[in-house]
Structures are given as C-alpha cells and as structure tokens.
Amino acid sequence: MAFLLMDYFVAPTSIVRRIWGKADTVLFIFAGAAAEFALNKAVDWLYFTGRLPADPLGRLFSTVEYARRIVFADRAGAERAIDSIAAIHAAVEAKRGVAIPAWAYRDVLFLLIAYSIQAFEALERPLSEAEKAEVAETFGRVGQRMGVPNLPATYAAWLVARQQHLAHDLEASPYTTDLYRQYHKHLGGLRYYLLRQAQALVVPPLVRQLLGLGRWSWLPLPLLVYRHTQRLALSQWLRTSLLPTAYRAQILSLDTPPFEMPAVAPRKACPFHRQKVG
C-alpha cells in the first residue's frame, strides 16, 4: 500500500521504467550515447577536467547512474538528483568562466529520448506513439526542472527539434577521433567491434555517416535469436563473457530495477565530468 501511495517522478507502470530497467537495453542506450557524445560540437566540455579520456566508460556509466536514479526514485529523490546535476554543471561553468550552451543541454536530453526509444525497439518491440510521447515527456520534465529553455512541448515538436539539432550540432573533430581511440583502448578489439555494430543499429543515418559505421549492422539476426534464448544458461554466459570485466557487476546490476531507491545526498561529481566541487 505504501508503494502505491508514494509519489514518483516516473510512474511505476511507465514504459520509461521498463526501458531503463534492463541491462541489455541500457547498454544499447549507452552505445548510442557514446557515438553521439563523440560528435557533439560541445564535446570539449567533456574534456574540460581531463578525466573523460582517462575513463570514458566510467564517465558514460555515471550518466546512466543519474538517469536511473531519476527514473526509479520517488519524486523528491529524483528532483534532488536533477538539482544536483544542475548545481554541479553550474560549478563547472563557473570554473571555466563560460556557460554551457543551452542547445548542448537540449542535445543531451534529446539523445536520452532518442536512444531510449531506439534501443527498446531494437531489442524488444516497436513502441506506440503514446509510449514514445511518454519517453519524450519524461526527459522533457527533467530539462524543465534544470531550467533548460526552449524545450519542445510535444513528441511531434521534439521530432522536428531533434532533426534540427542533428543537422546543426554534430561534426567529426579531433575529439571524436580521440574518444574512439579511448573506447578501443578500454574495450579491446572484440568489444569495440561489437560497440560499433550496436551503434550502427541504433544511431541515425547522419551519425553513421560521420563515424564511418556503415549503412547496416549484422546484429538484428543474433539479437532475434538472443531474445528467444536469453534465459538459457549458454546465452547468459555469452552475454556476461562479452562485458568488460571492470564493469561487469555494475552492468549486471542494471537488471534489478531499484523500485525503492533510498534517498541519497547530492553527489559532488558531475555525471559528465566528475569535476570535484566544494
């Protein structure tokens, strides 16, 4: 009864919780985000502290951690997490002496919306228009809480804004080359190859073109087989074997949605930079 009476930022029955409550889906969101982060014209902000190239997987997983805290915490906990993100970014801006562009904040929210939808559809089933709208509305409320201006009010408006952002805010740069060099270094050859195949499956055509990912991915057939055998011990072993050892436990824990996450104090680490403040 207490569970039913609690006020949540994202309803327990929301499709957003289903999307972010499974490790496989979150990994594909991670793959798409890693691709688009590398191309964003504001990627220099991710290099400001110098820690992103040293641990790109850890930095991206910290973004996942914050997103899941927002999705699964009660409303007060989710709003504390959002306020913490806003405050930490404000501190980084003050340290650098310039503001992060509003369009860069929107880009991050937009890619979370886009890859939540793309990852789930690649692994599970097509989403209805209402479910897609729910995803967009959820992360739109995150942006509103952070004070991000000019957010689209509807899913249809988001589709238009998303295309505009893709056209104007992405470019291949030396940062792109360096980030992919670090992905390769930290993942190893086989996992890096699989990352690029996963990215080719979920990213839009412009991103595939800019990153040289090719026009298609061979993953759909193996994923179809995996969907029907994922509960078998062999499939579980294969999946676990492909995970980076240093992050294996953290990734597998994503299969356990924290429906009753305890309240946590705001962290003093930016989910994108890990910049220490205070």
Short mmCIF file of C-alpha atoms in Angstrom, two decimals, residues 26-253:
data_model
loop_
_atom_site.label_atom_id
_atom_site.label_comp_id
_atom_site.label_asym_id
_atom_site.label_seq_id
_atom_site.Cartn_x
_atom_site.Cartn_y
_atom_site.Cartn_z
CA VAL A 26 20.64 0.32 -21.14
CA LEU A 27 23.79 -0.96 -22.88
CA PHE A 28 22.33 -0.05 -26.27
CA ILE A 29 21.35 3.39 -24.93
CA PHE A 30 24.94 3.65 -23.74
CA ALA A 31 26.23 2.68 -27.20
CA GLY A 32 24.15 5.31 -28.97
CA ALA A 33 25.06 8.00 -26.44
CA ALA A 34 28.76 7.16 -26.76
CA ALA A 35 28.53 7.69 -30.53
CA GLU A 36 26.64 10.96 -30.41
CA PHE A 37 28.63 12.38 -27.49
CA ALA A 38 31.76 11.97 -29.59
CA LEU A 39 30.33 14.09 -32.42
CA ASN A 40 28.66 16.87 -30.46
CA LYS A 41 30.13 20.32 -31.08
CA ALA A 42 30.14 20.87 -27.31
CA VAL A 43 32.22 17.74 -26.65
CA ASP A 44 35.09 19.97 -25.48
CA TRP A 45 33.12 20.38 -22.24
CA LEU A 46 33.54 16.66 -21.67
CA TYR A 47 37.30 17.15 -21.88
CA PHE A 48 37.46 20.16 -19.59
CA THR A 49 38.61 18.26 -16.50
CA GLY A 50 40.79 15.87 -18.50
CA ARG A 51 39.14 12.84 -16.89
CA LEU A 52 36.91 11.74 -19.73
CA PRO A 53 39.73 10.40 -21.93
CA ALA A 54 41.17 8.59 -18.90
CA ASP A 55 37.93 6.70 -18.20
CA PRO A 56 35.32 7.17 -20.95
CA LEU A 57 33.31 4.13 -19.87
CA GLY A 58 33.13 5.31 -16.28
CA ARG A 59 32.02 8.79 -17.32
CA LEU A 60 29.24 7.43 -19.51
CA PHE A 61 28.14 4.94 -16.87
CA SER A 62 27.84 7.80 -14.40
CA THR A 63 25.32 9.40 -16.77
CA VAL A 64 23.37 6.13 -16.76
CA GLU A 65 23.50 6.10 -12.96
CA TYR A 66 21.97 9.56 -12.71
CA ALA A 67 19.31 8.75 -15.30
CA ARG A 68 18.26 5.60 -13.43
CA ARG A 69 18.17 7.49 -10.14
CA ILE A 70 15.73 9.95 -11.71
CA VAL A 71 13.64 7.20 -13.33
CA PHE A 72 13.31 4.95 -10.28
CA ALA A 73 13.49 7.23 -7.24
CA ASP A 74 10.48 8.82 -5.60
CA ARG A 75 9.68 12.34 -6.77
CA ALA A 76 11.68 14.06 -4.05
CA GLY A 77 14.72 11.87 -4.67
CA ALA A 78 14.52 12.34 -8.42
CA GLU A 79 14.23 16.10 -8.07
CA ARG A 80 17.24 16.15 -5.73
CA ALA A 81 19.23 14.24 -8.35
CA ILE A 82 18.19 16.69 -11.08
CA ASP A 83 19.01 19.69 -8.87
CA SER A 84 22.39 18.12 -8.09
CA ILE A 85 23.17 17.78 -11.80
CA ALA A 86 22.22 21.42 -12.41
CA ALA A 87 24.29 22.67 -9.47
CA ILE A 88 27.36 20.65 -10.45
CA HIS A 89 27.22 21.90 -14.02
CA ALA A 90 26.86 25.47 -12.75
CA ALA A 91 30.03 24.97 -10.72
CA VAL A 92 31.90 23.63 -13.76
CA GLU A 93 30.69 26.62 -15.78
CA ALA A 94 31.94 28.98 -13.08
CA LYS A 95 35.32 27.27 -13.05
CA ARG A 96 35.68 27.58 -16.81
CA GLY A 97 34.24 31.07 -16.88
CA VAL A 98 31.68 30.43 -19.60
CA ALA A 99 28.21 28.88 -19.72
CA ILE A 100 27.43 25.56 -21.33
CA PRO A 101 25.21 26.41 -24.32
CA ALA A 102 21.52 25.73 -23.82
CA TRP A 103 21.49 23.75 -27.07
CA ALA A 104 24.11 21.39 -25.58
CA TYR A 105 21.82 20.66 -22.62
CA ARG A 106 18.97 20.02 -25.04
CA ASP A 107 21.19 17.71 -27.09
CA VAL A 108 21.83 15.51 -24.05
CA LEU A 109 18.14 15.31 -23.23
CA PHE A 110 17.32 14.62 -26.87
CA LEU A 111 19.79 11.76 -27.18
CA LEU A 112 18.42 10.17 -24.00
CA ILE A 113 14.95 10.31 -25.55
CA ALA A 114 16.13 9.07 -28.94
CA TYR A 115 18.19 6.13 -27.72
CA SER A 116 15.67 5.08 -25.10
CA ILE A 117 13.26 4.61 -27.99
CA GLN A 118 15.75 3.14 -30.47
CA ALA A 119 17.31 0.70 -28.01
CA PHE A 120 13.99 -0.67 -26.80
CA GLU A 121 12.69 -1.08 -30.34
CA ALA A 122 15.89 -2.82 -31.45
CA LEU A 123 15.73 -5.30 -28.57
CA GLU A 124 12.06 -5.67 -27.70
CA ARG A 125 9.24 -4.35 -29.90
CA PRO A 126 8.01 -1.20 -31.64
CA LEU A 127 6.74 1.46 -29.27
CA SER A 128 3.37 3.08 -29.76
CA GLU A 129 3.18 6.81 -30.42
CA ALA A 130 1.80 7.26 -26.91
CA GLU A 131 4.77 5.40 -25.40
CA LYS A 132 7.25 7.46 -27.41
CA ALA A 133 5.48 10.60 -26.25
CA GLU A 134 5.80 9.37 -22.66
CA VAL A 135 9.57 8.98 -23.06
CA ALA A 136 9.88 12.48 -24.52
CA GLU A 137 7.64 13.97 -21.81
CA THR A 138 9.66 12.33 -19.02
CA PHE A 139 13.02 13.70 -20.11
CA GLY A 140 11.36 16.99 -21.02
CA ARG A 141 10.37 17.34 -17.36
CA VAL A 142 13.98 16.69 -16.40
CA GLY A 143 15.02 19.58 -18.61
CA GLN A 144 12.31 21.82 -17.22
CA ARG A 145 13.50 21.12 -13.68
CA MET A 146 17.04 22.04 -14.76
CA GLY A 147 15.81 25.28 -16.31
CA VAL A 148 16.73 24.36 -19.88
CA PRO A 149 14.92 26.80 -22.23
CA ASN A 150 13.04 26.19 -25.47
CA LEU A 151 12.17 22.55 -24.88
CA PRO A 152 9.60 21.08 -27.29
CA ALA A 153 6.18 20.72 -25.71
CA THR A 154 5.09 17.60 -27.61
CA TYR A 155 6.61 14.49 -29.13
CA ALA A 156 5.82 15.81 -32.62
CA ALA A 157 7.66 19.04 -31.81
CA TRP A 158 10.56 17.02 -30.40
CA LEU A 159 10.89 15.10 -33.68
CA VAL A 160 11.33 18.39 -35.54
CA ALA A 161 13.76 19.80 -32.96
CA ARG A 162 15.75 16.55 -32.92
CA GLN A 163 16.35 16.73 -36.68
CA GLN A 164 17.39 20.37 -36.39
CA HIS A 165 19.87 19.56 -33.63
CA LEU A 166 21.32 16.64 -35.58
CA ALA A 167 21.83 18.89 -38.60
CA HIS A 168 23.44 21.78 -36.69
CA ASP A 169 25.20 20.36 -33.61
CA LEU A 170 27.22 17.38 -34.85
CA GLU A 171 30.61 17.23 -36.53
CA ALA A 172 33.60 14.92 -36.61
CA SER A 173 36.54 16.53 -34.81
CA PRO A 174 39.87 15.59 -33.19
CA TYR A 175 37.85 14.96 -30.02
CA THR A 176 35.83 12.35 -31.92
CA THR A 177 38.98 10.57 -33.04
CA ASP A 178 40.45 10.64 -29.56
CA LEU A 179 37.28 9.38 -27.89
CA TYR A 180 37.05 6.43 -30.25
CA ARG A 181 40.71 5.70 -29.66
CA GLN A 182 39.94 5.58 -25.94
CA TYR A 183 36.87 3.38 -26.49
CA HIS A 184 39.08 0.92 -28.37
CA LYS A 185 41.76 1.05 -25.69
CA HIS A 186 39.36 0.44 -22.81
CA LEU A 187 37.13 -2.14 -24.52
CA GLY A 188 39.62 -4.18 -26.50
CA GLY A 189 39.25 -5.23 -30.11
CA LEU A 190 36.23 -7.57 -29.95
CA ARG A 191 34.11 -5.44 -27.62
CA TYR A 192 34.99 -2.31 -29.61
CA TYR A 193 33.84 -4.02 -32.80
CA LEU A 194 30.57 -5.03 -31.12
CA LEU A 195 30.13 -1.48 -29.83
CA ARG A 196 30.35 -0.13 -33.37
CA GLN A 197 27.87 -2.74 -34.60
CA ALA A 198 25.45 -1.76 -31.81
CA GLN A 199 25.91 1.90 -32.68
CA ALA A 200 25.24 1.23 -36.36
CA LEU A 201 21.97 -0.39 -35.33
CA VAL A 202 20.58 2.47 -33.21
CA VAL A 203 22.10 5.75 -34.39
CA PRO A 204 20.52 7.89 -37.15
CA PRO A 205 21.98 7.90 -40.68
CA LEU A 206 23.92 11.16 -40.21
CA VAL A 207 25.75 9.77 -37.17
CA ARG A 208 26.54 6.54 -39.03
CA GLN A 209 27.95 8.59 -41.88
CA LEU A 210 30.07 10.90 -39.72
CA LEU A 211 31.53 7.97 -37.77
CA GLY A 212 32.00 5.67 -40.76
CA LEU A 213 29.83 2.98 -39.18
CA GLY A 214 28.48 1.71 -42.50
CA ARG A 215 24.90 1.55 -43.66
CA TRP A 216 23.83 -1.58 -41.79
CA SER A 217 24.58 -3.82 -38.83
CA TRP A 218 24.55 -7.62 -38.74
CA LEU A 219 23.25 -7.62 -35.14
CA PRO A 220 19.48 -7.94 -35.80
CA LEU A 221 19.64 -11.68 -36.54
CA PRO A 222 21.77 -12.59 -33.46
CA LEU A 223 19.51 -10.34 -31.36
CA LEU A 224 16.44 -12.18 -32.65
CA VAL A 225 17.99 -15.47 -31.55
CA TYR A 226 19.05 -13.95 -28.23
CA ARG A 227 15.52 -12.68 -27.48
CA HIS A 228 14.25 -16.27 -27.63
CA THR A 229 17.15 -17.85 -25.72
CA GLN A 230 18.23 -15.16 -23.25
CA ARG A 231 17.02 -17.15 -20.25
CA LEU A 232 19.20 -20.13 -21.17
CA ALA A 233 22.46 -20.61 -19.30
CA LEU A 234 24.52 -20.52 -22.51
CA SER A 235 23.11 -17.15 -23.58
CA GLN A 236 23.67 -15.73 -20.11
CA TRP A 237 27.27 -16.96 -20.15
CA LEU A 238 27.92 -15.48 -23.59
CA ARG A 239 26.49 -12.11 -22.59
CA THR A 240 28.46 -12.00 -19.36
CA SER A 241 31.66 -13.01 -21.17
CA LEU A 242 31.34 -10.05 -23.53
CA LEU A 243 31.03 -7.49 -20.74
CA PRO A 244 34.12 -5.50 -19.67
CA THR A 245 35.42 -7.19 -16.52
CA ALA A 246 35.81 -3.93 -14.59
CA TYR A 247 32.16 -3.03 -15.17
CA ARG A 248 30.58 -6.49 -15.22
CA ALA A 249 28.94 -6.34 -11.79
CA GLN A 250 27.74 -2.78 -12.40
CA ILE A 251 26.20 -3.73 -15.75
CA LEU A 252 24.51 -6.87 -14.43
CA SER A 253 23.01 -4.85 -11.56
#
